[in-house]
mmCIF file of C-alpha atoms and ligand atoms in Angstrom:
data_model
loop_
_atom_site.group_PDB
_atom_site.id
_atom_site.type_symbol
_atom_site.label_atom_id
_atom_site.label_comp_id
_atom_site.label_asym_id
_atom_site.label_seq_id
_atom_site.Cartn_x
_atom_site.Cartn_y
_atom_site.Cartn_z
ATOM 1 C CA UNK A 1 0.000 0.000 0.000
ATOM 2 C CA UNK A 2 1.232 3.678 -0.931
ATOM 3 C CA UNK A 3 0.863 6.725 1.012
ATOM 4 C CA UNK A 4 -1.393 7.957 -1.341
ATOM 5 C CA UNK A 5 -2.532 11.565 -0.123
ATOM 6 C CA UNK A 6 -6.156 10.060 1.657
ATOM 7 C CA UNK A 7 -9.458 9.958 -0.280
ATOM 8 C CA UNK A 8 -11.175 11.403 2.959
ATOM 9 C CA UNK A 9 -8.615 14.575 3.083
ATOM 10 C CA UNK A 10 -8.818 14.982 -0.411
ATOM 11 C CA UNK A 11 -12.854 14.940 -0.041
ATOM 12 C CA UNK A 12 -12.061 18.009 1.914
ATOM 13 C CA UNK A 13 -11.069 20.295 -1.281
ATOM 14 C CA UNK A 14 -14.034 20.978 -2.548
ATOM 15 C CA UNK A 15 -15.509 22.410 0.473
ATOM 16 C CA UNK A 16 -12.489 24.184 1.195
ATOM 17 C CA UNK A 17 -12.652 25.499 -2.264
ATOM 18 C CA UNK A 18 -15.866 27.459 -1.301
ATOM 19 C CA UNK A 19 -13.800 28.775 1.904
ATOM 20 C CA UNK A 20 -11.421 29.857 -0.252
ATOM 21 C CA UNK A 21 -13.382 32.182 -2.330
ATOM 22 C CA UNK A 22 -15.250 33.361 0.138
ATOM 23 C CA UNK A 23 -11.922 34.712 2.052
ATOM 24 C CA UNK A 24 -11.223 36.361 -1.709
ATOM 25 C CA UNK A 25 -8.145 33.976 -2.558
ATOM 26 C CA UNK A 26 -10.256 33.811 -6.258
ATOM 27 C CA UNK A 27 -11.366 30.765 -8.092
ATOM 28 C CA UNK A 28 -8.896 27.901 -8.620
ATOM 29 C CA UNK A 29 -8.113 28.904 -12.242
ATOM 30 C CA UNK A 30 -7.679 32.619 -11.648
ATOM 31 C CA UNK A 31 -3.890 32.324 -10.554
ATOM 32 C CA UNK A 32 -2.942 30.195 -13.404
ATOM 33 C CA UNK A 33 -0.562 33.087 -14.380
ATOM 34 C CA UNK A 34 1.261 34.171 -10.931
ATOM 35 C CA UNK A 35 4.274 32.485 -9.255
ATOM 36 C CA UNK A 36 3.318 30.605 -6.516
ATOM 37 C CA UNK A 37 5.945 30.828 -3.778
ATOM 38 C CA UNK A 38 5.709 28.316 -0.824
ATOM 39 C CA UNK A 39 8.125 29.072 1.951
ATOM 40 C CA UNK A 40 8.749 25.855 3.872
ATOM 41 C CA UNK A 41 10.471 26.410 6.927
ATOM 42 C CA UNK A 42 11.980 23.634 9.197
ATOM 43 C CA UNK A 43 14.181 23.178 12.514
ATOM 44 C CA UNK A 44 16.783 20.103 11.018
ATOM 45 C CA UNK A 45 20.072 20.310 9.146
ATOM 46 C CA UNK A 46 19.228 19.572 5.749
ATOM 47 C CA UNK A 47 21.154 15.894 5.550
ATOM 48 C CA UNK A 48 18.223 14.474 8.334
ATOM 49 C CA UNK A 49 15.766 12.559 6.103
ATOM 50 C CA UNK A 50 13.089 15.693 7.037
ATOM 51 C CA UNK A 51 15.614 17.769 5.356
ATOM 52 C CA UNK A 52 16.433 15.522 2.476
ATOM 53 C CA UNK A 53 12.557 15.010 1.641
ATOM 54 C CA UNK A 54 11.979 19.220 1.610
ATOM 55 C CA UNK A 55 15.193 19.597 -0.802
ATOM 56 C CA UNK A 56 13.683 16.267 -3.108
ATOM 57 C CA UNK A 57 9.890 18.035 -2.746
ATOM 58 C CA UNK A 58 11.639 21.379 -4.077
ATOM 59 C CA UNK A 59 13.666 19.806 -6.927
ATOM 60 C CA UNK A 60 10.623 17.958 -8.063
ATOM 61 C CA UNK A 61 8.397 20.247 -8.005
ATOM 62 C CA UNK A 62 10.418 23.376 -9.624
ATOM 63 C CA UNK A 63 11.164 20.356 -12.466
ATOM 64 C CA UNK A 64 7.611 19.559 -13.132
ATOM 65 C CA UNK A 65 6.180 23.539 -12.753
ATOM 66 C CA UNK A 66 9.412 25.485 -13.977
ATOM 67 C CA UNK A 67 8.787 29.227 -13.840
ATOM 68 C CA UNK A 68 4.905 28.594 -11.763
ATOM 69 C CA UNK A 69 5.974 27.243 -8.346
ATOM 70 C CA UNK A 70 9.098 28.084 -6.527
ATOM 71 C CA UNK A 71 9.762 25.607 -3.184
ATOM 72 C CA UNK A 72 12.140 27.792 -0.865
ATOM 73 C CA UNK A 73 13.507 25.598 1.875
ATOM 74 C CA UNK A 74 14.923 27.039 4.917
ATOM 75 C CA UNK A 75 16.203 24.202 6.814
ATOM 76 C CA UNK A 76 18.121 24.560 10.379
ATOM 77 C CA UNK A 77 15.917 27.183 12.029
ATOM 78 C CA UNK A 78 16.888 29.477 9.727
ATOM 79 C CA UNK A 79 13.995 31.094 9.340
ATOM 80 C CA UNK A 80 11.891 30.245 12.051
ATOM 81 C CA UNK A 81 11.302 27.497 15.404
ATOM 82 C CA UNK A 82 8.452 25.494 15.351
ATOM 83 C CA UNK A 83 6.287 27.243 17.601
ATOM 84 C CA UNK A 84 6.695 30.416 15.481
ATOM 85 C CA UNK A 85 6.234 28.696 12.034
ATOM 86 C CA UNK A 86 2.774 26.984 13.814
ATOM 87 C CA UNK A 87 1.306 30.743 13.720
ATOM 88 C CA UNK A 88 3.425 31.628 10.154
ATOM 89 C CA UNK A 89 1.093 29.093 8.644
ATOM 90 C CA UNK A 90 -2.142 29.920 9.591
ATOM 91 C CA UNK A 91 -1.137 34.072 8.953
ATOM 92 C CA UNK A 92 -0.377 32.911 5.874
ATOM 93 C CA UNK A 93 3.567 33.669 6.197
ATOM 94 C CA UNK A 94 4.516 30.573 5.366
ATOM 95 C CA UNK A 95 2.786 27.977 2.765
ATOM 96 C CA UNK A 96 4.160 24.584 3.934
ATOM 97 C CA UNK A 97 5.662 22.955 7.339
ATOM 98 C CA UNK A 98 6.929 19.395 8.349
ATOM 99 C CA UNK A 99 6.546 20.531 12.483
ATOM 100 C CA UNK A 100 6.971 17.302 15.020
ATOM 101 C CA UNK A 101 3.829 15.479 15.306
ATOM 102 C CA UNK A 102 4.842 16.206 19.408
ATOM 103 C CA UNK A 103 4.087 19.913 18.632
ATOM 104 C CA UNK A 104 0.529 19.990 18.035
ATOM 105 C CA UNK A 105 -0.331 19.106 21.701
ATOM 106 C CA UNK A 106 -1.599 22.085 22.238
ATOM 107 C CA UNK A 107 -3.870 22.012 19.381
ATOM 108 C CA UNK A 108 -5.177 18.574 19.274
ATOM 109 C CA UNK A 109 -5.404 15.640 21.720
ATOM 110 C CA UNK A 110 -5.187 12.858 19.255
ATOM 111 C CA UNK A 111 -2.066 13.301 17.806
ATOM 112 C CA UNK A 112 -0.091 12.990 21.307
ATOM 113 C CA UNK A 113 -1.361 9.203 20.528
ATOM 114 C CA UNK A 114 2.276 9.797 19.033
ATOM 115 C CA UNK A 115 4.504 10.614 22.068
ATOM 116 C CA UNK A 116 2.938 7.788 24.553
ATOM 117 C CA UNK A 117 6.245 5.947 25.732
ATOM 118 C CA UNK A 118 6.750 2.442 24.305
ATOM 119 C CA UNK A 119 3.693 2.431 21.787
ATOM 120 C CA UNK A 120 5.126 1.466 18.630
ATOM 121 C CA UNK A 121 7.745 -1.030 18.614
ATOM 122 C CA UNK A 122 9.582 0.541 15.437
ATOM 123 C CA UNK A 123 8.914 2.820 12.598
ATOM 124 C CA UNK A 124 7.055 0.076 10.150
ATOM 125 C CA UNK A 125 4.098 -0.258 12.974
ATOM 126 C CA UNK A 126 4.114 3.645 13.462
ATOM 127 C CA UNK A 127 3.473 3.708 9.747
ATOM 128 C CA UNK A 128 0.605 0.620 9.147
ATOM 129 C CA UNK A 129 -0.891 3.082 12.173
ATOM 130 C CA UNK A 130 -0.560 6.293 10.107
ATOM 131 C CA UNK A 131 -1.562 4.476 6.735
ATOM 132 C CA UNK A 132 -5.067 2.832 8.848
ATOM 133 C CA UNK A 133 -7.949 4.375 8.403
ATOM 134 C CA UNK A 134 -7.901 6.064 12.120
ATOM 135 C CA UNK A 135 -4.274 7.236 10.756
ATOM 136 C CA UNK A 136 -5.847 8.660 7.617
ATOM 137 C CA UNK A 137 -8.728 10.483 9.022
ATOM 138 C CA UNK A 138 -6.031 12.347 11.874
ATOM 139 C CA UNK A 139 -4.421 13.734 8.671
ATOM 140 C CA UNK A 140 -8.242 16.105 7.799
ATOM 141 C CA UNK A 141 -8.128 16.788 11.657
ATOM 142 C CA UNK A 142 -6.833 20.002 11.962
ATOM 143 C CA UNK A 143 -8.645 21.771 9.167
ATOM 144 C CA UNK A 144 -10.571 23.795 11.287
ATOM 145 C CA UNK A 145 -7.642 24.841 13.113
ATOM 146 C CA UNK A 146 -5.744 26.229 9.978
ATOM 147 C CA UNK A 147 -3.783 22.919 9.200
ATOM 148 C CA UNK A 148 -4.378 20.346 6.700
ATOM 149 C CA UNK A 149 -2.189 17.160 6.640
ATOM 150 C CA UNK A 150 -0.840 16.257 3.145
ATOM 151 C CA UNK A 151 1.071 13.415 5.201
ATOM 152 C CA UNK A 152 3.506 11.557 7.929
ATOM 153 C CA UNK A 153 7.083 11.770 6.816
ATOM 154 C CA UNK A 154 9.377 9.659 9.773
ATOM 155 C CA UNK A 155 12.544 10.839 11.238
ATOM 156 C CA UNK A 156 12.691 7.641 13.657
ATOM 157 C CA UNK A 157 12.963 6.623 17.069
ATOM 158 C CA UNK A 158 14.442 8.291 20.241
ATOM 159 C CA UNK A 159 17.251 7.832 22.652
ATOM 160 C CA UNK A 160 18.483 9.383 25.690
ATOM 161 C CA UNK A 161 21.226 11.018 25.951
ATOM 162 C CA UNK A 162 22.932 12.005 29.341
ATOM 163 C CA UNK A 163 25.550 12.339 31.979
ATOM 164 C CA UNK A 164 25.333 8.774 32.959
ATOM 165 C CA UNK A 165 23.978 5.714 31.473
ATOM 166 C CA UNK A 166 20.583 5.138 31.250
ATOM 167 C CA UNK A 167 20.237 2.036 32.775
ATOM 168 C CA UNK A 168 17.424 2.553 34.877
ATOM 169 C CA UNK A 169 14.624 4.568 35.349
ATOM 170 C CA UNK A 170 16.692 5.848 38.818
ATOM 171 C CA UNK A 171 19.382 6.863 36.787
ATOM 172 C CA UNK A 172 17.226 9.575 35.530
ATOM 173 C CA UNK A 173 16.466 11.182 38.992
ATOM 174 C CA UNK A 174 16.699 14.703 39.354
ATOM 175 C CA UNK A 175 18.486 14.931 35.544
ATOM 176 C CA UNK A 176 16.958 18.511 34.279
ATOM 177 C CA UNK A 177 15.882 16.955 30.476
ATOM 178 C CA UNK A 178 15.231 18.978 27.558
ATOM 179 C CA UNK A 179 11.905 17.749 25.554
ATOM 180 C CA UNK A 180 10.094 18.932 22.724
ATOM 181 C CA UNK A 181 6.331 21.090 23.350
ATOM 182 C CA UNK A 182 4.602 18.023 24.374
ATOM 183 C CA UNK A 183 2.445 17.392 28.121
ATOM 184 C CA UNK A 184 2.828 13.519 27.167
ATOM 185 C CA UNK A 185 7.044 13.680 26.928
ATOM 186 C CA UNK A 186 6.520 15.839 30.424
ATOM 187 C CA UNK A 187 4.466 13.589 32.131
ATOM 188 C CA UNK A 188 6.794 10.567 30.878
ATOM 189 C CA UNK A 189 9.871 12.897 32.158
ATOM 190 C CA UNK A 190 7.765 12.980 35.432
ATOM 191 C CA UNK A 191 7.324 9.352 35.820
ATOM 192 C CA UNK A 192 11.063 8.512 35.730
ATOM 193 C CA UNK A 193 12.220 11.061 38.240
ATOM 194 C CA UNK A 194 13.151 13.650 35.958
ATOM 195 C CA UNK A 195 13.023 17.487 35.664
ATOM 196 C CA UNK A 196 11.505 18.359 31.859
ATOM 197 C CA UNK A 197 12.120 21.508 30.042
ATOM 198 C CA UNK A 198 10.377 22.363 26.892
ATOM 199 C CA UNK A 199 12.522 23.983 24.627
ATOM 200 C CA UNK A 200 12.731 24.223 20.739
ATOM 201 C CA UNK A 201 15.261 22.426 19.078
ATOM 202 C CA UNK A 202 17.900 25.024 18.295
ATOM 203 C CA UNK A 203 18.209 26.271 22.066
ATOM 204 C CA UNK A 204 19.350 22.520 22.849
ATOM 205 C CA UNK A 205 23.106 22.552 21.704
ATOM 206 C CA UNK A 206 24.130 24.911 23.492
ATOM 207 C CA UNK A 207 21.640 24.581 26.778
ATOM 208 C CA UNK A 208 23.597 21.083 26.548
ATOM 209 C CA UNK A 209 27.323 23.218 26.487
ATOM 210 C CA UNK A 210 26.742 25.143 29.207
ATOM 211 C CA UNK A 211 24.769 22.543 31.295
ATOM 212 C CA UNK A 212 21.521 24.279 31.255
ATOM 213 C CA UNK A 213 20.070 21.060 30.610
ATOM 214 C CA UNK A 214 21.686 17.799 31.336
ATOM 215 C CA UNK A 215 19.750 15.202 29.325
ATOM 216 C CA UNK A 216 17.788 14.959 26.076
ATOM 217 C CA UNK A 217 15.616 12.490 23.746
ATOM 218 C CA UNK A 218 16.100 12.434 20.379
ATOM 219 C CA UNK A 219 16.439 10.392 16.954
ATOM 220 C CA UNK A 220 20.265 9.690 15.594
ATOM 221 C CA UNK A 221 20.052 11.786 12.789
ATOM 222 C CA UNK A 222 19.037 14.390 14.593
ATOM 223 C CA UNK A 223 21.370 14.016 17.562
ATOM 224 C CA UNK A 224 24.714 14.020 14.896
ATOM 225 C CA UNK A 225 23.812 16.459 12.631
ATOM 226 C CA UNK A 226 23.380 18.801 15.724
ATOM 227 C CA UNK A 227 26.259 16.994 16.764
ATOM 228 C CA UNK A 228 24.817 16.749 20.851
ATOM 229 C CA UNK A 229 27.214 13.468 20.917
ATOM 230 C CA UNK A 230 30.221 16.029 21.524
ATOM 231 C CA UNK A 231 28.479 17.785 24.452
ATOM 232 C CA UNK A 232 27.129 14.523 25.920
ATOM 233 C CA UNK A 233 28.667 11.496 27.122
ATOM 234 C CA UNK A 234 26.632 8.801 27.057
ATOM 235 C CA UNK A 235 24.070 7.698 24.681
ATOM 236 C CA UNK A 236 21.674 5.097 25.700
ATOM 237 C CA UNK A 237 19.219 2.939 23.317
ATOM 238 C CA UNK A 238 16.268 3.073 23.888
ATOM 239 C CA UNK A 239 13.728 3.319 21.378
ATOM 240 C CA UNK A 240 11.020 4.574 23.775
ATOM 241 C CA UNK A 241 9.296 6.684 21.493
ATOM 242 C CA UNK A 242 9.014 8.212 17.815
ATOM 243 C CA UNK A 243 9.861 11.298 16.352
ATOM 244 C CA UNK A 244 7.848 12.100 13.061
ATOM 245 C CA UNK A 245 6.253 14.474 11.070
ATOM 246 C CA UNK A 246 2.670 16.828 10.120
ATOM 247 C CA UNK A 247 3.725 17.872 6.425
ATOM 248 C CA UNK A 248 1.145 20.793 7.018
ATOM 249 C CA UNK A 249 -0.293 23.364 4.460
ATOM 250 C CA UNK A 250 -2.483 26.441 5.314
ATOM 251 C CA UNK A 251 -6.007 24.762 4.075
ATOM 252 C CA UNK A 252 -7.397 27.871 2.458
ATOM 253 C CA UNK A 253 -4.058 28.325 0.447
ATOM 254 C CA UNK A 254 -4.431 25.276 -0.768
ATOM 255 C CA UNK A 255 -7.634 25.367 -1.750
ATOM 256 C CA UNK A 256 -6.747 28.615 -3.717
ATOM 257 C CA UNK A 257 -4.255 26.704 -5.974
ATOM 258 C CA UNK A 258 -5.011 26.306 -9.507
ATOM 259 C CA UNK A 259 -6.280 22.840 -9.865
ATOM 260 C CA UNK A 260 -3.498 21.526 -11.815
ATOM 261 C CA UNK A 261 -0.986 22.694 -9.527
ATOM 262 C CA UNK A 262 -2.471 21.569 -6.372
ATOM 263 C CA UNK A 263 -3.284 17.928 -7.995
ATOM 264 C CA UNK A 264 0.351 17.863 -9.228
ATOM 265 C CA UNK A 265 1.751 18.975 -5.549
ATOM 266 C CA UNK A 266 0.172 16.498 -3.859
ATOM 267 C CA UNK A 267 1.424 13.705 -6.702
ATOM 268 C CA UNK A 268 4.744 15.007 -5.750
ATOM 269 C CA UNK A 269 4.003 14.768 -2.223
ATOM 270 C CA UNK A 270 2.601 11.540 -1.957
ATOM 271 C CA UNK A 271 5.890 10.439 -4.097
ATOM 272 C CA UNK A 272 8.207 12.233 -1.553
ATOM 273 C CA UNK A 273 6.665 10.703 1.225
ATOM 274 C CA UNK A 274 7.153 7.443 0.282
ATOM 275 C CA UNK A 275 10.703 8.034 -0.784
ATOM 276 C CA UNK A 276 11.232 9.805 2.791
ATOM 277 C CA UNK A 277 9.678 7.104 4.785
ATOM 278 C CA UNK A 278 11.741 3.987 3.250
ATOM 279 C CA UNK A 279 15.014 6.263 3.547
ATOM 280 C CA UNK A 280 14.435 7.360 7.219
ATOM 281 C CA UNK A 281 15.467 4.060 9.176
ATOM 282 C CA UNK A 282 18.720 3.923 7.058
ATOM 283 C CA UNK A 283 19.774 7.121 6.992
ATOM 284 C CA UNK A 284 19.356 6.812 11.428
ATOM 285 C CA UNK A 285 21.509 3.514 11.578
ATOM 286 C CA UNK A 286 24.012 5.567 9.516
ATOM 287 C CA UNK A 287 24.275 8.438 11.403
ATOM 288 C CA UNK A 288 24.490 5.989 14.508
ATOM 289 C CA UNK A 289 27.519 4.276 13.594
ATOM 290 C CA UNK A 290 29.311 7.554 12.705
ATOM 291 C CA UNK A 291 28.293 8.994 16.243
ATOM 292 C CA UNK A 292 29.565 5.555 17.518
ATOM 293 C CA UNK A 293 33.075 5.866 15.002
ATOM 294 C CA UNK A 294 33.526 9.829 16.229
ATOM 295 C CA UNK A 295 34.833 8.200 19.467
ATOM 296 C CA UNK A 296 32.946 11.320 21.308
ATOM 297 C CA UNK A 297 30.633 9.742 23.389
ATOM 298 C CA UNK A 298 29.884 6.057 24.470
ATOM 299 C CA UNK A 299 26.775 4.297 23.029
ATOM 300 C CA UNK A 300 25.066 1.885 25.678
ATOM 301 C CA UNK A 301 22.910 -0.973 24.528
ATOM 302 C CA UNK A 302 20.432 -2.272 27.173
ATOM 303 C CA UNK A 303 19.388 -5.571 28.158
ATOM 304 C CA UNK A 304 15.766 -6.979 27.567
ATOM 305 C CA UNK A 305 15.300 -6.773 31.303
ATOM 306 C CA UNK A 306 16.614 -3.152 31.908
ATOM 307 C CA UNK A 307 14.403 -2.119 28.713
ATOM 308 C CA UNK A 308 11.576 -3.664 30.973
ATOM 309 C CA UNK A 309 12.149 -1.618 33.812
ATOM 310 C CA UNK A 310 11.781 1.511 31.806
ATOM 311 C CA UNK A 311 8.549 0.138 30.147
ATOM 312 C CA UNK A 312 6.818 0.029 33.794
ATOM 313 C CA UNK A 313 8.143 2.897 34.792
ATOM 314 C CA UNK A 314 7.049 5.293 31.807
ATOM 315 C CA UNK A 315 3.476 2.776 31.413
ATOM 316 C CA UNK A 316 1.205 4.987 33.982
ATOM 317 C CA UNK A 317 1.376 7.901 31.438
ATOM 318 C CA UNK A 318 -0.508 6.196 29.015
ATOM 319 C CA UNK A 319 -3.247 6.100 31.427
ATOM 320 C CA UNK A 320 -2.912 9.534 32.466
ATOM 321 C CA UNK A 321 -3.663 10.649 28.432
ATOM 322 C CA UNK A 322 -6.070 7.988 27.795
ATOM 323 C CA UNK A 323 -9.101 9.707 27.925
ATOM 324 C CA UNK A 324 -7.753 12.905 25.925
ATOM 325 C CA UNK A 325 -6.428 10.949 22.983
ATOM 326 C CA UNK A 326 -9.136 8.128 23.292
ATOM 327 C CA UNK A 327 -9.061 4.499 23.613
ATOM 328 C CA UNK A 328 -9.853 3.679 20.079
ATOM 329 C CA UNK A 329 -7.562 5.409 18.963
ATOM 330 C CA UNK A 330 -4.844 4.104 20.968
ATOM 331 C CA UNK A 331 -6.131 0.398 20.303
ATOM 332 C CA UNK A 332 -5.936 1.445 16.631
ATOM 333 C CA UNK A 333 -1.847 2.118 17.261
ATOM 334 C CA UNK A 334 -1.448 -1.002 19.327
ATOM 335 C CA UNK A 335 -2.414 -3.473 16.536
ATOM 336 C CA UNK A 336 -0.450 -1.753 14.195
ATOM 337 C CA UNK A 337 2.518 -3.439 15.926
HETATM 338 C C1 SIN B 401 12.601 17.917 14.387
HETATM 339 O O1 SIN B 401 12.985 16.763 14.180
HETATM 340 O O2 SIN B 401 12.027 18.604 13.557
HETATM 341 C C2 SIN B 401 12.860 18.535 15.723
HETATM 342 C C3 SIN B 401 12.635 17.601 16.824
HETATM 343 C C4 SIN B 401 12.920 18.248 18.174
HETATM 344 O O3 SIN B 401 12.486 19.373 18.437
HETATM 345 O O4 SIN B 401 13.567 17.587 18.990
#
């Protein structure tokens, strides 16, 4: 099965369509003429496989529309954090985002289906969950809210890293950690001991240097092309939860697109996606064994048994969110494994 951009979200265009006049964007055809400029903003260096899918999205699509759509890309928080590029979308600042699935806590309960510690066992159950039905339909969810989901691109599972080993939920006692927007990665912070600060991505280097922080969560791409395995000395795998992506547009925006363009965008994205989401586990065991060859920092494998001990520990959070992101849904994630 393809990602193939979801019947249901594209049974959304025509109403939106109507929206979209009535907020004077014009009728689909009427821009046939104009460049269409969509500034896509994003937090990663632009070798992590989010960055790699934006810079494969631009090339295709300024190939297929030369001179009609120009993709500007402005990886490494460049332009903007996530937080800020939330609000750029729905002003209308900014035409396109790939923001952590983590970050929409505050603007929809579902999604933080997501962080829950443990859920997924690796990145092909997260995506049978995110190509299900329940999966699908999360994509139209935040319409109303300014967001619709073209799709899920992956980064890949996280790992802690710290001052110690993370052997056991003790050793994580008092550590002050550094995790995304997110109440579920604060509550799961909670459970183990730990002190959680939510900070955006580009504060964490250097919150790491000068030991405003002491511990973080995060994928392997991301960790070495911020290169946090020089300012940390232990890495410990864990696979305790995912990191992926919302590839977002502003709905009324899109519905404004000349029909040719927007069916030929979303072609290209439901291409990209799929490209992005078989590259994404590679290019993380990669950039894992170069952290492992920089000799900066030690990697620690667990045992089966240790891995258990974090599993209990982090488990009560899952009840704590249950009722917010709902039990079908979270039933709907657990057979995906
Ligand atoms: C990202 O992968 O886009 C950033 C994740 C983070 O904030 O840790």
């Amino acid at each position: 099965m393809t990602s193939k951009f979801s019947s249901r979200v594209r049974s959304l265009v025509p109403l939106l369509l109507a929206t979209a006049s009535l907020y004077g964007c014009g009728a689909a055809d009427d821009g046939a003429d104009r460049l269409i400029v969509i500034k896509f903003p994003h937090v990663v260096a632009p070798s992590t496989p989010k960055g790699q899918a934006a810079a494969r999205f631009e090339q295709l699509v300024e190939e297929r529309f030369p001179g009609r759509v120009d993709v500007e890309i402005y990886p490494s928080s460049q332009l903007m954090n996530d937080d800020d590029s939330l609000e750029a979308l729905a002003f209308g600042e900014v035409q396109m985002i790939a923001v952590s699935l983590s970050k929409f806590d505050r603007l929809t309960h579902s999604f933080q289906v997501f962080d829950l510690p443990f859920l997924f066992s690796d990145l092909e159950a997260v995506q049978r969950f995110q190509r299900s039905e329940t999966g699908q339909e999360m994509l139209g969810e935040l319409v109303d809210s300014g967001f619709l989901g073209l799709g899920y691109w992956h980064n890949g599972m996280k790992h802690f890293g710290a001052p110690v080993p993370m052997r056991d939920p003790s050793d994580a006692d008092g550590l002050k950690f550094r995790i995304m927007e997110s109440d579920v990665l604060q509550a799961q912070v909670i459970a183990v001991g730990g002190n959680p600060q939510k900070m955006s991505f580009g504060e964490v280097y250097q919150a790491l240097q000068t030991g405003a922080i002491d511990a973080q969560e995060n994928t392997w791409s991301n960790i070495y092309s911020t290169k946090f395995h020089e300012v940390q000395p232990y890495f410990t795998i864990t696979n305790h939860g995912y990191v992926g992506y919302l590839v977002a547009v502003n709905p009324t925006f899109w519905a404004g697109l000349p029909d040719d363009i927007r069916v030929g965008l979303e072609e290209i994205m439901d291409d990209v996606t799929d490209w992005e989401n078989s590259r994404a586990a590679e290019i993380n065991a990669d950039n894992l064994e170069r952290i492992r060859e920089s000799g900066r920092t030690e990697i620690v494998s667990l045992t089966a048994e240790e891995l258990d001990s974090w599993r209990t520990a982090m488990r009560p959070v899952w009840q704590q969110f249950e009722a917010n992101i709902g039990v079908d849904i979270i039933a709907a994630a657990q057979s995906a494994n």
